[in-house]
Short mmCIF file of C-alpha atoms in Angstrom, two decimals:
data_model
loop_
_atom_site.label_atom_id
_atom_site.label_comp_id
_atom_site.label_asym_id
_atom_site.label_seq_id
_atom_site.Cartn_x
_atom_site.Cartn_y
_atom_site.Cartn_z
CA MET A 104 50.64 25.15 -46.82
CA SER A 105 48.94 24.32 -43.47
CA THR A 106 45.61 25.79 -42.43
CA VAL A 107 44.49 26.45 -38.88
CA ALA A 108 41.07 25.06 -38.04
CA PRO A 109 38.61 27.78 -37.06
CA GLU A 110 37.86 28.21 -33.38
CA PRO A 111 34.71 26.20 -32.50
CA ASP A 112 31.75 28.13 -31.19
CA VAL A 113 31.19 25.49 -28.50
CA SER A 114 33.19 22.65 -26.98
CA VAL A 115 30.88 20.01 -25.50
CA VAL A 116 32.72 17.91 -22.91
CA VAL A 117 31.09 14.46 -22.84
CA ILE A 118 32.15 12.47 -19.79
CA VAL A 119 31.93 8.67 -19.77
CA TYR A 120 32.68 5.79 -17.44
CA ASN A 121 31.80 2.20 -18.40
CA ASP A 122 28.98 3.30 -20.69
CA GLU A 123 30.06 2.09 -24.14
CA GLU A 124 26.50 1.38 -25.32
CA ARG A 125 25.03 4.84 -24.70
CA LEU A 126 28.08 6.96 -25.52
CA PRO A 127 27.45 7.07 -29.31
CA THR A 128 23.91 8.40 -28.76
CA ALA A 129 25.18 11.21 -26.50
CA VAL A 130 27.93 12.17 -28.95
CA GLY A 131 25.46 11.90 -31.83
CA SER A 132 23.19 14.47 -30.17
CA VAL A 133 26.12 16.92 -30.34
CA LEU A 134 27.14 16.12 -33.92
CA GLU A 135 23.51 16.61 -35.03
CA GLN A 136 23.25 20.12 -33.57
CA THR A 137 21.83 22.79 -35.85
CA LEU A 138 24.87 24.89 -34.92
CA CYS A 139 27.58 23.24 -37.02
CA ASN A 140 30.75 24.71 -35.56
CA VAL A 141 30.73 22.52 -32.44
CA GLU A 142 33.45 20.18 -31.21
CA VAL A 143 33.13 17.16 -28.93
CA ILE A 144 35.66 16.31 -26.24
CA ILE A 145 35.06 12.77 -24.93
CA ALA A 146 36.66 12.49 -21.48
CA ASP A 147 36.86 8.85 -20.38
CA ASP A 148 37.30 8.36 -16.63
CA CYS A 149 39.52 5.29 -17.13
CA SER A 150 36.69 2.92 -18.03
CA THR A 151 37.18 -0.84 -17.71
CA ASP A 152 34.75 -1.70 -20.53
CA GLY A 153 35.05 -0.66 -24.18
CA SER A 154 34.13 3.00 -23.65
CA HIS A 155 37.57 4.34 -24.60
CA GLU A 156 37.68 2.21 -27.75
CA VAL A 157 34.22 3.51 -28.71
CA ALA A 158 35.45 7.07 -28.06
CA GLN A 159 38.50 6.50 -30.27
CA ALA A 160 36.31 5.09 -33.04
CA LEU A 161 34.04 8.14 -32.88
CA ALA A 162 37.09 10.42 -33.05
CA ALA A 163 38.42 8.49 -36.06
CA ALA A 164 35.05 8.74 -37.81
CA HIS A 165 34.83 12.51 -37.18
CA PRO A 166 38.48 13.67 -37.01
CA ASP A 167 37.67 17.36 -37.36
CA ARG A 168 34.93 17.40 -34.73
CA VAL A 169 35.59 14.73 -32.08
CA ARG A 170 38.59 14.24 -29.80
CA ALA A 171 39.00 11.56 -27.14
CA ILE A 172 41.05 11.78 -23.95
CA ARG A 173 41.42 9.27 -21.15
CA LEU A 174 42.29 9.84 -17.48
CA PRO A 175 45.20 7.67 -16.28
CA GLU A 176 43.15 6.44 -13.31
CA ASN A 177 39.51 6.53 -12.30
CA SER A 178 38.63 9.71 -10.41
CA GLY A 179 35.45 8.27 -8.85
CA GLY A 180 33.26 11.21 -9.83
CA CYS A 181 32.06 13.48 -12.61
CA GLY A 182 34.23 16.50 -11.80
CA GLU A 183 37.76 15.58 -12.84
CA PRO A 184 36.93 14.32 -16.35
CA ARG A 185 35.09 17.60 -16.92
CA ASN A 186 38.12 19.53 -15.68
CA GLN A 187 40.41 17.67 -18.09
CA GLY A 188 37.97 18.24 -20.92
CA VAL A 189 37.95 22.00 -20.32
CA LYS A 190 41.77 22.02 -20.38
CA VAL A 191 41.89 20.83 -23.98
CA ALA A 192 38.72 22.58 -25.20
CA ARG A 193 39.15 25.15 -27.99
CA GLY A 194 35.61 26.58 -28.20
CA ARG A 195 34.53 30.09 -27.25
CA TYR A 196 31.95 28.44 -25.02
CA VAL A 197 31.93 25.19 -23.03
CA MET A 198 29.04 22.87 -22.24
CA PHE A 199 28.92 19.56 -20.33
CA LEU A 200 27.09 16.37 -21.28
CA ASP A 201 26.93 13.00 -19.51
CA SER A 202 27.19 9.87 -21.63
CA ASP A 203 23.72 8.65 -20.64
CA ASP A 204 22.01 11.95 -21.57
CA THR A 205 21.45 13.96 -24.76
CA LEU A 206 21.28 17.56 -25.96
CA GLU A 207 18.19 19.02 -27.61
CA ARG A 208 18.93 19.61 -31.29
CA ASN A 209 19.01 23.43 -31.08
CA ALA A 210 20.70 23.59 -27.66
CA CYS A 211 24.09 24.93 -28.78
CA ARG A 212 22.59 27.45 -31.21
CA ASN A 213 20.17 28.85 -28.64
CA MET A 214 22.84 29.05 -25.94
CA VAL A 215 25.48 30.74 -28.12
CA GLU A 216 23.04 33.23 -29.62
CA ALA A 217 21.88 34.23 -26.11
CA GLY A 218 25.45 34.53 -24.84
CA ASP A 219 26.60 36.64 -27.78
CA ARG A 220 23.48 38.85 -27.71
CA THR A 221 23.67 39.66 -24.00
CA ASP A 222 27.45 39.36 -23.46
CA ALA A 223 26.76 36.87 -20.63
CA ASP A 224 29.42 34.77 -18.96
CA LEU A 225 26.88 32.05 -18.26
CA VAL A 226 23.70 31.04 -20.10
CA SER A 227 21.25 28.64 -18.46
CA ALA A 228 18.18 26.94 -19.91
CA LEU A 229 15.62 24.25 -19.30
CA CYS A 230 16.52 20.66 -18.42
CA VAL A 231 13.94 17.88 -18.83
CA ARG A 232 14.12 14.67 -16.83
CA VAL A 233 13.10 11.73 -19.04
CA HIS A 234 12.01 8.65 -17.08
CA THR A 235 13.14 6.13 -19.66
CA ASP A 236 11.70 3.09 -17.88
CA SER A 237 8.24 4.58 -17.32
CA ARG A 238 5.30 3.24 -19.31
CA HIS A 239 4.72 6.47 -21.24
CA ASP A 240 8.21 8.02 -21.38
CA LYS A 241 7.33 10.40 -18.53
CA ARG A 242 8.97 13.82 -18.77
CA VAL A 243 9.39 16.36 -15.98
CA GLN A 244 10.79 19.85 -16.44
CA TRP A 245 13.50 20.89 -13.97
CA TYR A 246 12.34 23.99 -12.04
CA PRO A 247 10.48 25.41 -15.07
CA TRP A 248 9.39 28.62 -13.32
CA LEU A 249 12.96 29.86 -13.61
CA TYR A 250 12.80 29.66 -17.40
CA ARG A 251 9.39 31.04 -18.36
CA THR A 252 10.90 34.07 -20.12
CA THR A 253 14.26 35.31 -21.33
CA ARG A 254 15.95 37.46 -18.74
CA THR A 255 19.45 38.71 -18.01
CA LEU A 256 20.82 39.17 -14.48
CA ASP A 257 23.75 41.32 -13.46
CA SER A 258 24.01 39.24 -10.29
CA VAL A 259 22.58 35.90 -9.17
CA ALA A 260 21.44 37.73 -6.02
CA GLU A 261 18.65 39.20 -8.19
CA LEU A 262 17.13 35.70 -8.42
CA PRO A 263 18.02 33.65 -5.31
CA ASP A 264 15.87 30.72 -6.51
CA LEU A 265 18.27 30.20 -9.41
CA PHE A 266 21.20 29.85 -7.01
CA VAL A 267 19.29 27.64 -4.58
CA PHE A 268 17.39 25.29 -6.88
CA ASP A 269 19.07 24.93 -10.26
CA THR A 270 22.43 23.56 -9.18
CA LEU A 271 23.04 21.52 -12.35
CA SER A 272 26.15 22.21 -14.41
CA THR A 273 24.85 20.44 -17.51
CA ASN A 274 22.01 22.74 -18.65
CA LYS A 275 24.42 25.66 -18.90
CA CYS A 276 26.82 27.21 -21.37
CA TYR A 277 29.95 29.00 -20.09
CA ARG A 278 32.39 31.33 -21.80
CA ARG A 279 35.66 29.38 -21.78
CA ASP A 280 37.66 32.50 -20.90
CA PHE A 281 35.30 33.05 -17.96
CA LEU A 282 36.05 29.56 -16.62
CA LEU A 283 39.81 29.95 -17.08
CA ASP A 284 40.08 33.53 -15.76
CA ASN A 285 38.18 32.61 -12.58
CA ASP A 286 39.93 29.25 -12.17
CA LEU A 287 36.54 27.54 -12.04
CA VAL A 288 37.07 23.81 -11.65
CA PHE A 289 35.06 20.97 -10.18
CA PRO A 290 36.21 19.73 -6.76
CA ARG A 291 38.07 16.43 -6.78
CA GLY A 292 37.47 13.37 -4.65
CA ILE A 293 34.00 14.34 -3.42
CA HIS A 294 30.47 13.86 -4.73
CA TYR A 295 27.88 16.61 -5.36
CA GLU A 296 30.54 18.53 -7.25
CA ASP A 297 27.83 20.21 -9.34
CA LEU A 298 26.53 22.09 -6.30
CA LEU A 299 29.86 23.76 -5.56
CA PHE A 300 30.83 24.40 -9.19
CA SER A 301 27.47 25.97 -10.00
CA ALA A 302 27.54 28.13 -6.87
CA GLN A 303 31.02 29.42 -7.73
CA ALA A 304 30.05 30.07 -11.35
CA TYR A 305 26.85 31.90 -10.41
CA LEU A 306 28.72 34.13 -7.95
CA ALA A 307 31.60 34.86 -10.32
CA ALA A 308 29.50 35.66 -13.40
CA ARG A 309 29.21 39.37 -14.16
CA ARG A 310 26.13 38.60 -16.29
CA ILE A 311 23.79 35.57 -16.45
CA THR A 312 21.16 34.99 -19.13
CA LEU A 313 18.23 32.59 -18.78
CA ILE A 314 16.35 31.40 -21.85
CA PRO A 315 13.00 29.53 -22.05
CA ASN A 316 14.33 26.77 -24.32
CA THR A 317 14.79 23.08 -23.55
CA VAL A 318 18.47 22.25 -24.01
CA TYR A 319 19.20 19.09 -22.00
CA PHE A 320 17.52 15.68 -21.66
CA TRP A 321 18.46 14.04 -18.36
CA ASN A 322 17.66 10.35 -18.75
CA VAL A 323 16.54 8.79 -15.47
CA VAL A 324 16.26 5.05 -14.82
CA GLN A 325 14.36 4.28 -11.62
CA LYS A 326 14.36 0.47 -11.78
CA THR A 327 18.08 -0.26 -11.66
CA THR A 328 20.20 -2.53 -9.49
CA VAL A 329 23.14 -0.10 -9.52
CA LYS A 330 22.12 3.30 -8.22
CA SER A 331 23.74 6.50 -9.38
CA ILE A 332 26.12 8.21 -6.99
CA SER A 333 23.57 10.85 -5.96
CA ASN A 334 20.92 8.21 -5.25
CA ARG A 335 23.01 6.12 -2.85
CA ARG A 336 21.43 7.78 0.15
CA ASN A 337 21.75 4.61 2.23
CA GLU A 338 25.51 5.22 2.37
CA ILE A 339 26.54 7.59 5.16
CA SER A 340 29.42 8.92 3.04
CA ASN A 341 26.82 10.23 0.61
CA PHE A 342 25.31 12.52 3.23
CA ALA A 343 28.77 13.43 4.57
CA ASP A 344 29.80 14.61 1.09
CA ARG A 345 26.61 16.63 0.68
CA VAL A 346 27.15 18.39 4.01
CA GLU A 347 30.80 19.10 3.21
CA ILE A 348 29.90 20.64 -0.15
CA HIS A 349 27.29 22.83 1.54
CA ARG A 350 29.86 23.95 4.13
CA ARG A 351 32.22 25.01 1.33
CA ILE A 352 29.45 27.00 -0.35
CA ASP A 353 28.56 28.59 3.00
CA ALA A 354 32.18 29.73 3.43
CA ILE A 355 32.09 31.47 0.02
CA LEU A 356 28.76 33.14 0.81
CA ASP A 357 30.06 34.30 4.19
CA ARG A 358 33.18 35.81 2.60
CA GLN A 359 31.07 37.68 0.08
CA GLY A 360 28.49 38.82 2.62
CA GLN A 361 25.67 37.07 0.72
CA ASP A 362 23.44 36.68 3.80
CA GLU A 363 20.16 36.46 1.86
CA LEU A 364 21.46 33.72 -0.45
CA LYS A 365 22.77 31.85 2.59
CA LEU A 366 19.38 32.02 4.32
CA ARG A 367 17.55 30.82 1.20
CA LYS A 368 20.01 27.94 0.85
CA ASP A 369 19.56 26.96 4.52
CA ILE A 370 15.78 26.86 4.06
CA LYS A 371 16.14 24.69 0.97
CA PHE A 372 18.49 22.32 2.81
CA LEU A 373 15.93 21.80 5.59
CA LYS A 374 12.98 21.46 3.24
CA HIS A 375 14.56 19.39 0.49
CA ASP A 376 18.04 17.96 1.08
CA LEU A 377 17.29 16.70 4.59
CA VAL A 378 13.97 15.16 3.51
CA LEU A 379 15.70 13.08 0.81
CA TYR A 380 17.52 11.24 3.59
CA LEU A 381 14.72 11.25 6.16
CA ARG A 382 12.55 9.19 3.80
CA GLU A 383 15.22 6.42 3.86
CA LEU A 384 15.67 6.32 7.66
CA PRO A 385 12.86 3.86 8.48
CA PHE A 386 14.66 1.22 6.41
CA LEU A 387 18.17 1.70 7.80
CA ASP A 388 19.90 0.36 10.91
CA ASP A 389 20.57 2.07 14.23
CA ASP A 390 24.25 2.69 13.47
CA TYR A 391 23.41 4.57 10.26
CA ARG A 392 20.69 6.56 12.00
CA HIS A 393 23.02 7.65 14.79
CA ARG A 394 25.80 8.71 12.41
CA PHE A 395 23.30 10.52 10.19
CA ALA A 396 21.84 12.39 13.17
CA GLU A 397 25.33 13.42 14.32
CA LEU A 398 26.19 14.82 10.88
CA ALA A 399 22.85 16.59 10.55
CA ARG A 400 23.03 18.05 14.06
CA GLY A 401 26.58 19.31 13.49
CA TYR A 402 25.43 21.22 10.44
CA VAL A 403 21.83 22.43 10.88
CA GLN A 404 21.87 23.28 14.59
CA ASP A 405 23.66 26.54 13.77
CA PHE A 406 21.13 27.60 11.14
CA PRO A 407 19.45 30.91 11.98
CA GLU A 408 16.00 30.89 13.56
CA ALA A 409 14.66 32.50 10.38
CA ALA A 410 15.42 29.29 8.45
CA TYR A 411 13.49 27.09 10.91
CA ALA A 412 10.63 29.59 10.90
CA GLU A 413 10.01 28.74 7.24
CA LEU A 414 9.25 25.10 8.03
CA ASP A 415 5.70 23.82 8.25
CA ARG A 416 4.60 22.11 11.46
CA VAL A 417 5.31 18.45 10.60
CA HIS A 418 8.61 19.35 8.99
CA ALA A 419 9.74 21.21 12.10
CA ILE A 420 8.68 18.25 14.26
CA CYS A 421 10.82 15.90 12.16
CA ALA A 422 13.84 18.20 12.38
CA GLN A 423 13.63 18.55 16.15
CA LEU A 424 13.03 14.84 16.76
CA LEU A 425 16.02 14.03 14.54
CA LEU A 426 18.28 16.36 16.51
CA ARG A 427 17.18 14.53 19.68
CA GLU A 428 17.57 11.10 18.02
CA ASP A 429 14.06 10.20 19.13
CA TRP A 430 13.50 7.36 16.67
CA THR A 431 10.27 6.19 18.30
CA ASP A 432 8.47 9.45 17.57
CA LEU A 433 10.43 10.35 14.44
CA MET A 434 9.51 7.33 12.30
CA PRO A 435 5.74 8.03 12.38
CA ALA A 436 6.45 11.73 11.84
CA ILE A 437 8.42 10.88 8.67
CA ASP A 438 5.37 8.93 7.49
CA THR A 439 3.24 12.06 7.82
CA LEU A 440 5.96 14.22 6.27
CA LEU A 441 5.78 12.07 3.14
CA ASN A 442 1.97 11.65 3.25
CA ARG A 443 0.73 15.01 4.49
CA ASN A 444 -2.88 14.01 5.25
CA LYS A 445 -1.93 10.94 7.23
CA ILE A 446 -2.32 10.91 11.02
CA SER A 447 0.59 8.74 12.12
CA ALA A 448 0.79 9.53 15.86
CA PRO A 449 -1.84 9.03 18.62
CA LEU A 450 -1.64 12.77 19.51
CA THR A 451 -2.39 14.20 22.94
CA GLU A 452 -4.57 17.02 24.29
CA ARG A 453 -3.50 19.53 26.95
CA ASP A 454 -5.39 22.65 27.99
CA GLY A 455 -7.44 22.65 24.80
CA ARG A 456 -4.42 22.33 22.51
CA ILE A 457 -3.44 19.28 20.42
CA TYR A 458 0.17 18.06 20.47
CA TRP A 459 2.01 15.51 18.35
CA THR A 460 3.27 13.65 21.42
CA ASP A 461 3.05 14.05 25.18
CA ARG A 462 6.82 13.94 25.48
CA TYR A 463 8.83 17.19 25.75
CA LEU A 464 5.81 19.27 26.76
CA ASP A 465 7.74 20.59 29.75
CA ASP A 466 10.14 22.23 27.29
CA ALA A 467 8.52 25.52 26.21
CA ASP A 468 10.31 25.59 22.82
CA MET A 469 9.42 22.00 21.99
CA ARG A 470 5.85 22.52 23.20
CA SER A 471 5.49 25.20 20.55
CA VAL A 472 6.96 22.95 17.84
CA LEU A 473 4.74 19.99 18.77
CA ASP A 474 1.50 22.01 18.79
CA VAL A 475 -0.52 20.70 15.80
CA THR A 476 -3.85 22.25 16.77
CA THR A 477 -3.99 24.32 13.59
CA LEU A 478 -3.70 21.16 11.43
CA GLY A 479 -7.23 20.28 12.53
CA TYR A 480 -6.70 16.56 13.14
CA HIS A 481 -8.99 16.65 16.17
CA ALA A 482 -11.88 18.19 14.25
CA LYS A 483 -12.26 15.34 11.76
CA GLN A 484 -14.78 12.52 11.90
CA LEU A 485 -13.29 9.05 12.02
CA ASN A 486 -14.28 8.27 8.43
CA GLN A 487 -12.48 11.46 7.31
CA MET A 488 -9.20 10.45 8.93
CA TYR A 489 -6.34 8.96 6.93
CA LEU A 490 -4.79 6.79 9.65
CA ARG A 491 -1.34 5.23 9.71
CA ASN A 492 -1.57 1.45 9.66
CA ARG A 493 1.18 -1.08 9.90
CA LEU A 494 1.45 -4.78 9.06
CA THR A 495 3.01 -6.40 12.14
CA GLU A 496 2.78 -10.09 11.21
CA TYR A 497 2.49 -12.21 8.09
CA THR A 498 2.47 -16.02 8.17
CA ALA A 499 1.33 -18.59 5.64
CA HIS A 500 0.06 -22.06 6.57
CA GLY A 501 -0.72 -24.06 3.46
CA GLY A 502 -3.53 -22.19 1.75
CA ASP A 503 -4.18 -19.92 4.73
CA VAL A 504 -2.57 -16.52 5.25
CA VAL A 505 -2.60 -14.88 8.67
CA LEU A 506 -2.19 -11.10 8.83
CA ALA A 507 -1.89 -8.93 11.92
CA GLY A 508 -1.59 -5.17 12.04
CA GLU A 509 -2.29 -2.00 13.95
CA VAL A 510 -3.96 1.31 13.21
CA VAL A 511 -3.30 4.63 14.94
CA ASN A 512 -6.15 5.67 17.26
CA PRO A 513 -5.78 9.48 17.50
CA LEU A 514 -6.95 11.06 20.76
CA HIS A 515 -8.63 7.73 21.70
CA THR A 516 -11.34 8.43 19.11
CA ILE A 517 -12.17 4.72 19.16
CA ALA A 518 -13.16 3.87 22.75
CA ARG A 519 -12.04 0.63 24.36
CA ASP A 520 -15.61 -0.65 24.54
CA ALA A 521 -16.49 0.35 20.98
CA ARG A 522 -18.12 -2.27 18.80
CA LEU A 523 -15.72 -2.74 15.90
CA THR A 524 -16.35 -3.94 12.38
CA ALA A 525 -13.73 -4.24 9.68
CA GLU A 526 -13.04 -5.55 6.24
CA LEU A 527 -9.83 -6.38 4.41
CA GLU A 528 -9.39 -5.10 0.88
CA PHE A 529 -6.88 -6.40 -1.64
CA ARG A 530 -6.36 -3.87 -4.42
CA ALA A 531 -3.84 -3.89 -7.25
CA ARG A 532 -1.83 -0.78 -8.03
CA ARG A 533 -3.30 -0.86 -11.54
CA ARG A 534 -6.83 0.42 -11.12
CA SER A 535 -8.12 -1.61 -14.06
CA LEU A 536 -7.62 -4.86 -12.14
CA GLN A 537 -10.21 -6.43 -9.85
CA THR A 538 -10.44 -5.59 -6.14
CA PHE A 539 -11.29 -8.26 -3.55
CA THR A 540 -12.88 -7.56 -0.15
CA PHE A 541 -13.15 -9.98 2.77
CA PRO A 542 -14.88 -9.55 6.14
CA VAL A 543 -12.78 -9.51 9.30
CA PRO A 544 -14.84 -11.59 11.76
CA ALA A 545 -13.46 -10.39 15.09
CA PRO A 546 -11.40 -7.17 15.13
CA ARG A 547 -10.08 -6.34 18.61
CA HIS A 548 -9.13 -3.16 20.43
CA GLN A 549 -5.81 -3.70 22.21
CA GLY A 550 -4.85 -0.21 23.26
#
């Protein structure tokens, strides 16, 4: 007489590609859940190492709880193995886990209880980024203000910040029928698939519950020779994929008349997404910069004025200089964007107002953007100014080192005939180490 295995409460789809060493830890975090009725689907994206063999061994060791599938060819992303995992999942709910991450021990129990109690299609909870190569196992909560209390939404429009900021698919639990009925799948052949999947799920859910529990540990390795897909911002295809995903989300929002969500998303793109790439520009070549500017201009130039109005002064300056491909003025502006107190441009004064640069002042719109009077740079004493400085030359001759550099001189604060004194300080990043100071015998003013 055959017996039918009970339907699992949750199917956790664990995706893996060439990660045989960490896969058992990820799967173990599911098998050790306090909610027992949980199955694991290991979806191998056609690994070339021993990942599939490890997955098969785990399935053999836990035949009632672990199943292993393998894609016939590598998909190049996280989306398709998740899609295939959902196809074979049997649980009432579905969760996603990457092979280099882990679930908190009570994650499945807390998610399922919240879903059953509130009849939600989607339950979302707190993700914690664990910097595994930091000295003290640094941990950073992912947008914690969204998860301070338990709350249930009848529409994501009630909490636009959820839609705009928490675009992860992995700190969430979905009713399997909800995914199937709405044909919710990850896009294929393109990166940033989480953004589109999460947007579609948020918009389709008739009820969303947020709970103040940590459920997911996202392990981050900063010092690595092989960057993750999302961190390869020096590849122009990376930005092209991000823009394309945002265009697809925009089309859905337009069809649904979600104008407020669209505006909030535009603001976030200007303030966050664009800045991720701007910080890399000073280190990339002219060809990349030009292609990046073309892609950015093609997308953000049609944003409503209300989105640009939300930008602070330096941010707006960077956006406008990028659209004009003015690399000379943009690079210092990026320096200030990343170091907000730094004065990185010489500035100029006209009619009692202070401007970032004397270029474009004949353009009334740009004149308004470039006006930095309210930032108060001009009102500071020299010793209060945090000035941009740049090393322009480094040569070593035997035991002698020759350094040359330049420092921004805002509004000609330092006159040409000023008597200059200077000292050179060598300071380690670790504050406990000794600092060395040397006099500079003859500093010169050269414009």
